[in-house]
Short mmCIF file of C-alpha atoms and ligand atoms in Angstrom, two decimals:
data_model
loop_
_atom_site.label_atom_id
_atom_site.label_comp_id
_atom_site.label_asym_id
_atom_site.label_seq_id
_atom_site.Cartn_x
_atom_site.Cartn_y
_atom_site.Cartn_z
CA UNK A 28 16.35 74.91 -98.68
CA UNK A 29 16.79 71.38 -97.43
CA UNK A 30 17.81 68.45 -99.59
CA UNK A 31 17.61 64.70 -99.20
CA UNK A 32 20.90 62.87 -99.33
CA UNK A 33 22.55 59.65 -98.27
CA UNK A 34 24.99 59.98 -95.42
CA UNK A 35 27.60 57.27 -95.05
CA UNK A 36 29.21 56.50 -91.71
CA UNK A 37 32.56 54.74 -91.59
CA UNK A 38 34.17 53.36 -88.49
CA UNK A 39 37.55 51.70 -88.28
CA UNK A 40 38.99 54.01 -90.95
CA UNK A 41 38.95 56.83 -88.44
CA UNK A 42 41.54 54.91 -86.37
CA UNK A 43 43.99 54.87 -89.24
CA UNK A 44 46.03 57.94 -88.32
CA UNK A 45 48.34 59.00 -91.13
CA UNK A 46 46.97 56.35 -93.50
CA UNK A 47 43.41 57.55 -93.12
CA UNK A 48 43.52 59.46 -96.39
CA UNK A 49 44.38 56.31 -98.36
CA UNK A 50 41.61 54.28 -96.71
CA UNK A 51 39.05 57.01 -97.22
CA UNK A 52 39.97 57.59 -100.86
CA UNK A 53 39.69 53.83 -101.47
CA UNK A 54 36.29 53.78 -99.77
CA UNK A 55 35.08 56.63 -102.00
CA UNK A 56 36.39 54.92 -105.13
CA UNK A 57 34.61 51.71 -104.12
CA UNK A 58 31.36 53.57 -103.43
CA UNK A 59 31.54 55.17 -106.89
CA UNK A 60 32.12 51.74 -108.41
CA UNK A 61 29.15 50.26 -106.51
CA UNK A 62 26.69 52.91 -107.68
CA UNK A 63 27.95 53.12 -111.25
CA UNK A 64 25.04 53.67 -113.63
CA UNK A 65 22.80 55.44 -111.10
CA UNK A 66 21.84 58.66 -112.79
CA UNK A 67 22.73 61.89 -111.05
CA UNK A 68 24.45 60.27 -108.05
CA UNK A 69 27.48 62.19 -106.78
CA UNK A 70 29.88 61.03 -104.06
CA UNK A 71 31.44 63.67 -101.82
CA UNK A 72 33.51 63.86 -98.68
CA UNK A 73 32.52 66.04 -95.75
CA UNK A 74 33.99 66.21 -92.27
CA UNK A 75 33.79 62.66 -90.82
CA UNK A 76 31.31 61.37 -93.41
CA UNK A 77 30.87 60.53 -97.07
CA UNK A 78 27.70 61.69 -98.82
CA UNK A 79 25.85 60.53 -101.91
CA UNK A 80 23.76 63.30 -103.41
CA UNK A 81 21.42 63.52 -106.36
CA UNK A 82 19.84 60.05 -106.04
CA UNK A 83 16.21 60.07 -107.18
CA UNK A 84 13.53 58.65 -104.88
CA UNK A 85 13.04 55.66 -107.23
CA UNK A 86 16.75 54.77 -107.13
CA UNK A 87 17.20 55.18 -103.39
CA UNK A 88 16.46 51.58 -102.43
CA UNK A 89 18.76 50.21 -105.12
CA UNK A 90 21.58 52.53 -104.07
CA UNK A 91 21.22 51.53 -100.43
CA UNK A 92 21.21 47.83 -101.24
CA UNK A 93 24.41 48.25 -103.26
CA UNK A 94 26.08 50.34 -100.57
CA UNK A 95 25.34 47.63 -98.01
CA UNK A 96 27.91 45.47 -99.82
CA UNK A 97 30.68 48.07 -99.71
CA UNK A 98 33.09 47.24 -96.90
CA UNK A 99 34.22 50.06 -94.68
CA UNK A 100 30.67 51.42 -94.31
CA UNK A 101 29.32 51.03 -90.79
CA UNK A 102 25.88 52.53 -91.38
CA UNK A 103 23.85 54.45 -93.92
CA UNK A 104 21.18 57.03 -93.25
CA UNK A 105 18.92 58.98 -95.53
CA UNK A 106 19.25 62.50 -94.13
CA UNK A 107 17.86 65.96 -94.69
CA UNK A 108 20.63 68.43 -95.30
CA UNK A 109 19.91 72.01 -94.26
CA UNK A 110 21.59 75.24 -93.24
CA UNK A 111 23.18 75.08 -89.78
CA UNK A 112 20.69 77.30 -87.98
CA UNK A 113 18.07 76.25 -85.44
CA UNK A 114 15.03 77.22 -87.53
CA UNK A 115 16.17 75.16 -90.52
CA UNK A 116 17.11 72.24 -88.28
CA UNK A 117 13.72 72.25 -86.57
CA UNK A 118 11.92 72.34 -89.92
CA UNK A 119 14.05 69.45 -91.19
CA UNK A 120 13.30 67.49 -88.01
CA UNK A 121 9.56 67.82 -88.58
CA UNK A 122 10.04 66.75 -92.18
CA UNK A 123 11.94 63.63 -91.05
CA UNK A 124 9.27 62.72 -88.51
CA UNK A 125 6.23 63.57 -90.66
CA UNK A 126 5.41 59.98 -91.66
CA UNK A 127 5.93 58.56 -88.17
CA UNK A 128 2.81 58.03 -86.09
CA UNK A 129 1.91 56.43 -82.77
CA UNK A 130 5.50 55.95 -81.76
CA UNK A 131 8.15 57.13 -79.31
CA UNK A 132 11.38 58.97 -80.02
CA UNK A 133 14.32 60.67 -78.47
CA UNK A 134 16.45 63.41 -79.98
CA UNK A 135 20.24 63.33 -80.11
CA UNK A 136 22.73 65.82 -81.45
CA UNK A 137 26.37 65.81 -82.49
CA UNK A 138 28.07 69.13 -82.91
CA UNK A 139 31.05 68.74 -85.23
CA UNK A 140 31.07 72.48 -85.93
CA UNK A 141 32.23 74.02 -82.67
CA UNK A 142 31.32 77.54 -83.77
CA UNK A 143 27.63 76.58 -83.66
CA UNK A 144 26.16 78.59 -80.74
CA UNK A 145 24.42 75.69 -78.94
CA UNK A 146 25.87 72.59 -77.30
CA UNK A 147 24.78 69.10 -78.34
CA UNK A 148 22.40 68.64 -75.35
CA UNK A 149 20.85 72.03 -76.04
CA UNK A 150 20.28 71.21 -79.70
CA UNK A 151 18.71 67.85 -78.80
CA UNK A 152 16.43 69.47 -76.27
CA UNK A 153 15.22 72.21 -78.63
CA UNK A 154 14.65 69.86 -81.55
CA UNK A 155 12.89 67.29 -79.35
CA UNK A 156 10.57 69.94 -77.91
CA UNK A 157 9.78 71.25 -81.38
CA UNK A 158 8.77 67.82 -82.65
CA UNK A 159 6.74 67.09 -79.55
CA UNK A 160 4.76 70.33 -79.80
CA UNK A 161 4.15 70.07 -83.54
CA UNK A 162 3.02 66.44 -83.83
CA UNK A 163 0.04 64.61 -82.32
CA UNK A 164 0.88 60.96 -81.78
CA UNK A 165 4.63 60.99 -81.12
CA UNK A 166 5.87 60.89 -77.54
CA UNK A 167 9.28 60.89 -75.90
CA UNK A 168 10.96 57.80 -74.47
CA UNK A 169 14.61 58.37 -73.68
CA UNK A 170 15.27 54.77 -72.60
CA UNK A 171 13.72 52.60 -75.31
CA UNK A 172 12.59 54.89 -78.14
CA UNK A 173 11.20 53.50 -81.41
CA UNK A 174 13.23 56.16 -83.21
CA UNK A 175 16.30 58.18 -82.45
CA UNK A 176 16.06 61.51 -84.21
CA UNK A 177 19.62 62.63 -84.82
CA UNK A 178 20.99 66.05 -85.70
CA UNK A 179 24.58 66.39 -86.88
CA UNK A 180 25.82 69.94 -87.12
CA UNK A 181 28.83 70.21 -89.39
CA UNK A 182 29.44 72.79 -92.12
CA UNK A 183 25.81 72.05 -92.97
CA UNK A 184 23.32 70.34 -90.67
CA UNK A 185 22.00 66.80 -91.23
CA UNK A 186 18.84 65.42 -89.67
CA UNK A 187 17.73 61.78 -89.83
CA UNK A 188 16.22 58.97 -87.82
CA UNK A 189 16.54 55.58 -89.52
CA UNK A 190 19.99 54.10 -89.21
CA UNK A 191 20.71 51.23 -91.62
CA UNK A 192 23.51 49.09 -90.17
CA UNK A 193 26.07 47.72 -92.66
CA UNK A 194 28.86 45.16 -92.54
CA UNK A 195 31.70 47.53 -91.52
CA UNK A 196 35.17 46.08 -92.19
CA UNK A 197 37.80 47.81 -94.31
CA UNK A 198 37.58 49.04 -97.91
CA UNK A 199 38.24 46.35 -100.47
CA UNK A 200 41.70 46.59 -101.95
CA UNK A 201 43.37 47.87 -98.79
CA UNK A 202 44.17 44.32 -97.62
CA UNK A 203 46.08 42.86 -100.58
CA UNK A 204 44.85 39.85 -102.51
CA UNK A 205 44.05 36.22 -101.77
CA UNK A 206 43.05 33.09 -103.67
CA UNK A 207 39.90 31.54 -102.20
CA UNK A 208 39.59 27.78 -102.59
CA UNK A 209 35.91 27.82 -103.44
CA UNK A 210 34.12 24.47 -103.25
CA UNK A 211 30.36 24.28 -103.58
CA UNK A 212 29.91 23.99 -99.82
CA UNK A 213 28.69 26.34 -97.11
CA UNK A 214 32.04 27.25 -95.61
CA UNK A 215 34.30 28.55 -98.36
CA UNK A 216 32.07 31.39 -99.61
CA UNK A 217 31.77 32.57 -96.01
CA UNK A 218 35.57 32.41 -95.62
CA UNK A 219 35.92 34.53 -98.77
CA UNK A 220 33.40 37.07 -97.51
CA UNK A 221 35.27 37.38 -94.22
CA UNK A 222 38.59 38.13 -95.91
CA UNK A 223 36.96 40.59 -98.33
CA UNK A 224 35.53 42.28 -95.29
CA UNK A 225 39.08 42.89 -94.09
CA UNK A 226 39.86 44.58 -97.39
CA UNK A 227 41.32 41.61 -99.27
CA UNK A 228 40.47 41.32 -102.95
CA UNK A 229 39.72 37.69 -103.67
CA UNK A 230 40.03 35.45 -106.70
CA UNK A 231 38.28 32.04 -106.61
CA UNK A 232 39.74 28.65 -107.47
CA UNK A 233 37.35 25.75 -107.92
CA UNK A 234 38.50 22.16 -108.38
CA UNK A 235 36.25 19.75 -110.21
CA UNK A 236 36.44 16.19 -111.50
CA UNK A 237 34.26 16.44 -114.55
CA UNK A 238 32.76 14.10 -115.79
CA UNK A 239 32.62 12.39 -112.34
CA UNK A 240 31.28 15.66 -110.98
CA UNK A 241 28.40 17.22 -112.86
CA UNK A 242 28.18 20.53 -114.66
CA UNK A 243 25.63 21.52 -112.01
CA UNK A 244 28.40 21.26 -109.42
CA UNK A 245 30.46 23.75 -111.41
CA UNK A 246 27.41 25.96 -111.83
CA UNK A 247 27.14 26.03 -108.05
CA UNK A 248 30.62 27.51 -107.81
CA UNK A 249 29.78 30.08 -110.49
CA UNK A 250 26.55 31.02 -108.72
CA UNK A 251 28.41 31.41 -105.43
CA UNK A 252 31.00 33.59 -107.17
CA UNK A 253 28.15 35.72 -108.51
CA UNK A 254 26.84 36.23 -104.94
CA UNK A 255 30.31 37.24 -103.75
CA UNK A 256 30.91 39.54 -106.74
CA UNK A 257 29.39 42.78 -105.34
CA UNK A 258 31.41 42.51 -102.13
CA UNK A 259 34.56 41.85 -104.16
CA UNK A 260 33.92 44.42 -106.94
CA UNK A 261 33.97 41.74 -109.63
CA UNK A 262 35.06 38.14 -109.34
CA UNK A 263 37.44 35.92 -111.26
CA UNK A 264 36.78 32.21 -110.89
CA UNK A 265 39.39 29.72 -112.03
CA UNK A 266 38.10 26.21 -112.65
CA UNK A 267 40.73 23.51 -112.37
CA UNK A 268 40.19 19.87 -113.40
CA UNK A 269 41.59 17.35 -110.92
CA UNK A 270 40.02 14.30 -112.57
CA UNK A 271 43.33 12.86 -113.73
CA UNK A 272 44.93 13.49 -110.34
CA UNK A 273 42.15 11.68 -108.52
CA UNK A 274 42.31 8.72 -110.92
CA UNK A 275 46.06 8.45 -110.39
CA UNK A 276 45.76 8.60 -106.60
CA UNK A 277 43.07 5.92 -106.61
CA UNK A 278 45.15 3.69 -108.86
CA UNK A 279 48.49 4.05 -107.12
CA UNK A 280 48.05 5.06 -103.50
CA UNK A 281 46.50 3.59 -100.37
CA UNK A 282 42.84 4.60 -100.56
CA UNK A 283 42.78 6.02 -97.03
CA UNK A 284 45.20 8.80 -98.12
CA UNK A 285 43.06 9.97 -101.04
CA UNK A 286 41.64 13.06 -99.33
CA UNK A 287 44.83 14.37 -97.81
CA UNK A 288 46.83 13.81 -101.01
CA UNK A 289 44.15 15.47 -103.13
CA UNK A 290 44.15 18.45 -100.80
CA UNK A 291 47.92 18.73 -101.09
CA UNK A 292 47.47 18.92 -104.86
CA UNK A 293 44.84 21.61 -104.46
CA UNK A 294 47.23 23.68 -102.37
CA UNK A 295 50.17 23.22 -104.74
CA UNK A 296 48.10 24.17 -107.78
CA UNK A 297 46.59 27.16 -105.96
CA UNK A 298 50.02 28.40 -104.96
CA UNK A 299 51.20 28.19 -108.56
CA UNK A 300 48.16 30.20 -109.67
CA UNK A 301 48.99 32.77 -106.98
CA UNK A 302 52.59 33.04 -108.25
CA UNK A 303 51.35 33.60 -111.79
CA UNK A 304 48.92 36.31 -110.69
CA UNK A 305 50.85 38.06 -107.95
CA UNK A 306 48.45 36.89 -105.22
CA UNK A 307 49.88 36.66 -101.71
CA UNK A 308 47.73 34.21 -99.70
CA UNK A 309 45.46 31.19 -99.91
CA UNK A 310 42.08 31.21 -98.18
CA UNK A 311 40.11 28.11 -97.21
CA UNK A 312 36.85 27.45 -95.40
CA UNK A 313 38.40 24.97 -92.97
CA UNK A 314 37.01 24.86 -89.46
CA UNK A 315 38.88 22.79 -86.91
CA UNK A 316 37.49 19.30 -86.41
CA UNK A 317 34.54 19.69 -88.76
CA UNK A 318 35.52 16.69 -90.92
CA UNK A 319 38.43 14.20 -91.13
CA UNK A 320 40.42 16.50 -93.41
CA UNK A 321 40.23 19.28 -90.86
CA UNK A 322 42.05 17.75 -87.91
CA UNK A 323 45.20 19.62 -87.01
CA UNK A 324 47.28 16.68 -88.29
CA UNK A 325 45.58 16.82 -91.70
CA UNK A 326 45.95 20.56 -91.80
CA UNK A 327 49.68 20.20 -91.08
CA UNK A 328 50.03 17.73 -93.95
CA UNK A 329 48.36 20.05 -96.45
CA UNK A 330 50.15 23.15 -95.18
CA UNK A 331 53.51 21.45 -95.65
CA UNK A 332 53.42 21.79 -99.45
CA UNK A 333 53.04 25.57 -99.65
CA UNK A 334 55.04 28.62 -98.58
CA UNK A 335 52.31 31.22 -98.87
CA UNK A 336 50.24 31.90 -95.78
CA UNK A 337 46.99 29.93 -95.68
CA UNK A 338 44.23 32.05 -94.16
CA UNK A 339 41.46 30.09 -92.46
CA UNK A 340 39.06 32.70 -91.12
CA UNK A 341 36.57 30.03 -89.98
CA UNK A 342 39.01 27.88 -88.07
CA UNK A 343 37.46 28.66 -84.69
CA UNK A 344 33.86 29.06 -85.80
CA UNK A 345 31.01 26.67 -85.06
CA UNK A 346 28.87 25.50 -87.95
CA UNK A 347 25.88 27.51 -86.68
CA UNK A 348 27.86 30.74 -86.81
CA UNK A 349 29.01 29.93 -90.34
CA UNK A 350 25.46 29.11 -91.48
CA UNK A 351 24.21 32.42 -90.08
CA UNK A 352 26.80 34.32 -92.13
CA UNK A 353 26.03 32.27 -95.25
CA UNK A 354 22.37 33.26 -94.90
CA UNK A 355 23.37 36.89 -94.44
CA UNK A 356 25.34 36.86 -97.70
CA UNK A 357 22.64 34.74 -99.39
CA UNK A 358 24.91 31.86 -100.37
CA UNK A 359 23.26 29.24 -98.14
CA UNK A 360 20.55 28.12 -100.58
CA UNK A 361 23.11 27.66 -103.34
CA UNK A 362 25.53 25.79 -101.07
CA UNK A 363 22.92 23.24 -100.02
CA UNK A 364 22.02 22.24 -103.59
CA UNK A 365 22.67 18.51 -103.61
CA UNK A 366 25.43 18.19 -106.23
CA UNK A 367 28.60 16.35 -105.36
CA UNK A 368 31.99 18.00 -105.55
CA UNK A 369 35.34 16.40 -106.26
CA UNK A 370 35.93 15.65 -102.58
CA UNK A 371 32.71 13.70 -102.28
CA UNK A 372 32.67 11.63 -105.49
CA UNK A 373 35.44 9.38 -104.27
CA UNK A 374 35.35 9.12 -100.52
CA UNK A 375 37.63 6.61 -98.81
CA UNK A 376 35.77 4.24 -96.47
CA UNK A 377 38.27 4.89 -93.71
CA UNK A 378 40.09 8.17 -94.34
CA UNK A 379 43.25 8.91 -92.37
CA UNK A 380 42.06 11.17 -89.59
CA UNK A 381 45.50 11.84 -88.16
CA UNK A 382 47.85 11.29 -91.09
CA UNK A 383 51.61 11.49 -90.50
CA UNK A 384 53.59 13.60 -92.95
CA UNK A 385 56.15 10.80 -93.61
CA UNK A 386 53.44 8.34 -94.56
CA UNK A 387 51.67 10.84 -96.79
CA UNK A 388 54.94 11.66 -98.54
CA UNK A 389 55.70 7.94 -98.98
CA UNK A 390 52.32 7.42 -100.64
CA UNK A 391 52.77 10.48 -102.81
CA UNK A 392 56.18 9.28 -104.00
CA UNK A 393 54.29 6.84 -106.20
CA UNK A 394 52.99 9.77 -108.29
CA UNK A 395 54.62 12.18 -110.71
CA UNK A 396 53.47 15.17 -108.71
CA UNK A 397 55.03 17.89 -110.85
CA UNK A 398 53.66 16.51 -114.13
CA UNK A 399 50.16 16.22 -112.67
CA UNK A 400 50.28 19.78 -111.34
CA UNK A 401 51.50 21.07 -114.71
CA UNK A 402 48.77 19.24 -116.57
CA UNK A 403 46.04 20.58 -114.32
CA UNK A 404 47.40 24.12 -114.76
CA UNK A 405 47.34 23.72 -118.52
CA UNK A 406 43.65 22.90 -118.42
CA UNK A 407 42.31 25.69 -116.24
CA UNK A 408 39.32 27.65 -117.38
CA UNK A 409 38.84 31.26 -116.32
CA UNK A 410 35.41 32.78 -115.76
CA UNK A 411 35.22 36.55 -115.18
CA UNK A 412 32.10 37.80 -113.48
CA UNK A 413 31.71 41.55 -113.87
P1 ATP B 530 33.04 23.76 -97.74
O1 ATP B 530 31.74 23.88 -97.00
O2 ATP B 530 33.67 25.08 -98.02
O3 ATP B 530 32.91 22.89 -98.95
P2 ATP B 530 33.83 21.51 -96.22
O4 ATP B 530 33.26 21.60 -94.85
O5 ATP B 530 33.15 20.68 -97.23
O6 ATP B 530 34.02 23.00 -96.75
P3 ATP B 530 36.36 20.26 -96.96
O7 ATP B 530 35.78 19.46 -98.03
O8 ATP B 530 37.33 19.61 -96.00
O9 ATP B 530 35.32 21.00 -96.01
O10 ATP B 530 37.10 21.47 -97.59
C1 ATP B 530 37.79 22.39 -96.80
C2 ATP B 530 38.16 23.57 -97.66
O11 ATP B 530 38.93 23.16 -98.79
C3 ATP B 530 36.94 24.24 -98.28
O12 ATP B 530 36.36 25.16 -97.40
C4 ATP B 530 37.55 24.91 -99.47
O13 ATP B 530 38.22 26.09 -99.10
C5 ATP B 530 38.58 23.89 -99.92
N1 ATP B 530 37.97 22.99 -100.94
C6 ATP B 530 37.41 21.78 -100.75
N2 ATP B 530 36.94 21.28 -101.91
C7 ATP B 530 37.21 22.19 -102.86
C8 ATP B 530 36.96 22.28 -104.26
N3 ATP B 530 36.33 21.33 -104.92
N4 ATP B 530 37.39 23.39 -104.92
C9 ATP B 530 38.01 24.38 -104.25
N5 ATP B 530 38.26 24.34 -102.94
C10 ATP B 530 37.88 23.27 -102.24
MG1 MG B 531 32.90 20.88 -99.20
#
C-alpha cells in the first residue's frame, strides 16, 4: 500500500556534527508549530528527512505554504511512500507521473538503505524504463527534463517529482535573539527576515512621533510585523514615542545634527529594551551609502552609544537586491505606502553627512539624554501578534 506524504529536506543542519540533534529537534518543533490546527497532520523523523503524514488533499496547499516559512527547510516534496521493493516503487512511479502529459523526464535514485539489492543507477534505469513503457506522451531527456522523477530508498521508499524550493537557513531559535529596529521602510523588514533566516528570534521596535506622524504610519509597522510573524513564530512589536525627543533636539541643537542625534536615541532606547528582555543584539536595515545617515561616519556616531553588537545584514546589498527580497516576503507593497515616519517628518535641509563624534557629543550635551530616554521607555506600547 502506498501513501501520500510530505517529505521535508533540510540542508545546513546536516553539517552540524554533534549539535545536529539539537538543530533537528528545533526544526521539528518549529514545523509542528507552523502546522498547528491542521487536522490529522503528524510530524516524524526518518533517516535524513522529516515527514508530515496524514494531511488531507484539501489541506495540502495550506500546509506547504506554511512550511515554506519555516527556516531550515531547503525543499519540500509531496511523495508517495511505498515498500522498498522494485514492484512497489515502479507502481508508485506511475502514480506520480499519471497526470503528466506531453513532457520529458529523467529518473534519479538515492539509495540510503545499502541493503537494497540494486544500486542507485540501476534503480533509476528500471524505474525510467517502466514509466516510458507504460505511458504514451512522456519521453526521456537526461539533459533538460521537464521533470526529475526521484526515488529515495530508505527504510521505506519515496517517489516524487515536483521539488518545491524553500528559503533554507537555520531553524528559528537556534541563533539567539535580536531587536529589529523596524521603520515603515523597505529595508528593515528585509533585515529582520535575513536574521530570522539565520535562526535568530526577532522582536521589533518601532519609533514614532505621533501626532506628527500619523496612525497609518504605525499601522504600516504593525502590518509589516504581521508579514514577518510566520517566519518568526509570532512577533512582538514595541512602539516607542520619540516626539518629545525630536522637539527637544529641534529646539536646542543645530538642525543639521537632528538625524544623527535622533538615531543615537533610537539605539540607546533599543539597547535598554534589550537589557530588560534579555535580547543580545540590535538589527537595522542600514545599507552603506544609501542615505546621509548611512555613511560610515554616521554609522560610527550611532554605534558609539551602545555596547551590544549591531547587526546590519544589508550593509553590502544594493537596493535592487533588497527590493527583490522584500517582494519575496511580501512586505514591499506595505513599505511603499506613502506615510511619513519619524525620520522624515523633520528633515534637516543640510544634514551632516560626515558628522564627527566630538561635535555630535557637544550638540547632545545640550539635552538631558537620560531623562529623555527614561521618559520614552515609560511610554512604550507593546503589540503581540500571535
Ligand atoms: P528603511 O527602509 O528600513 O526605513 P531607510 O533606508 O529609510 O531604512 P534610515 O531612515 O536611515 O534608512 O534608517 C536606517 C535604519 O534605522 C532602518 O533600516 C531601521 O532599522 C532604523 N530605523 C529608521 N527609522 C526607524 C523607525 N522609525 N523605527 C524603528 N527603526 C527605524
Ligand atoms: Mg526609512
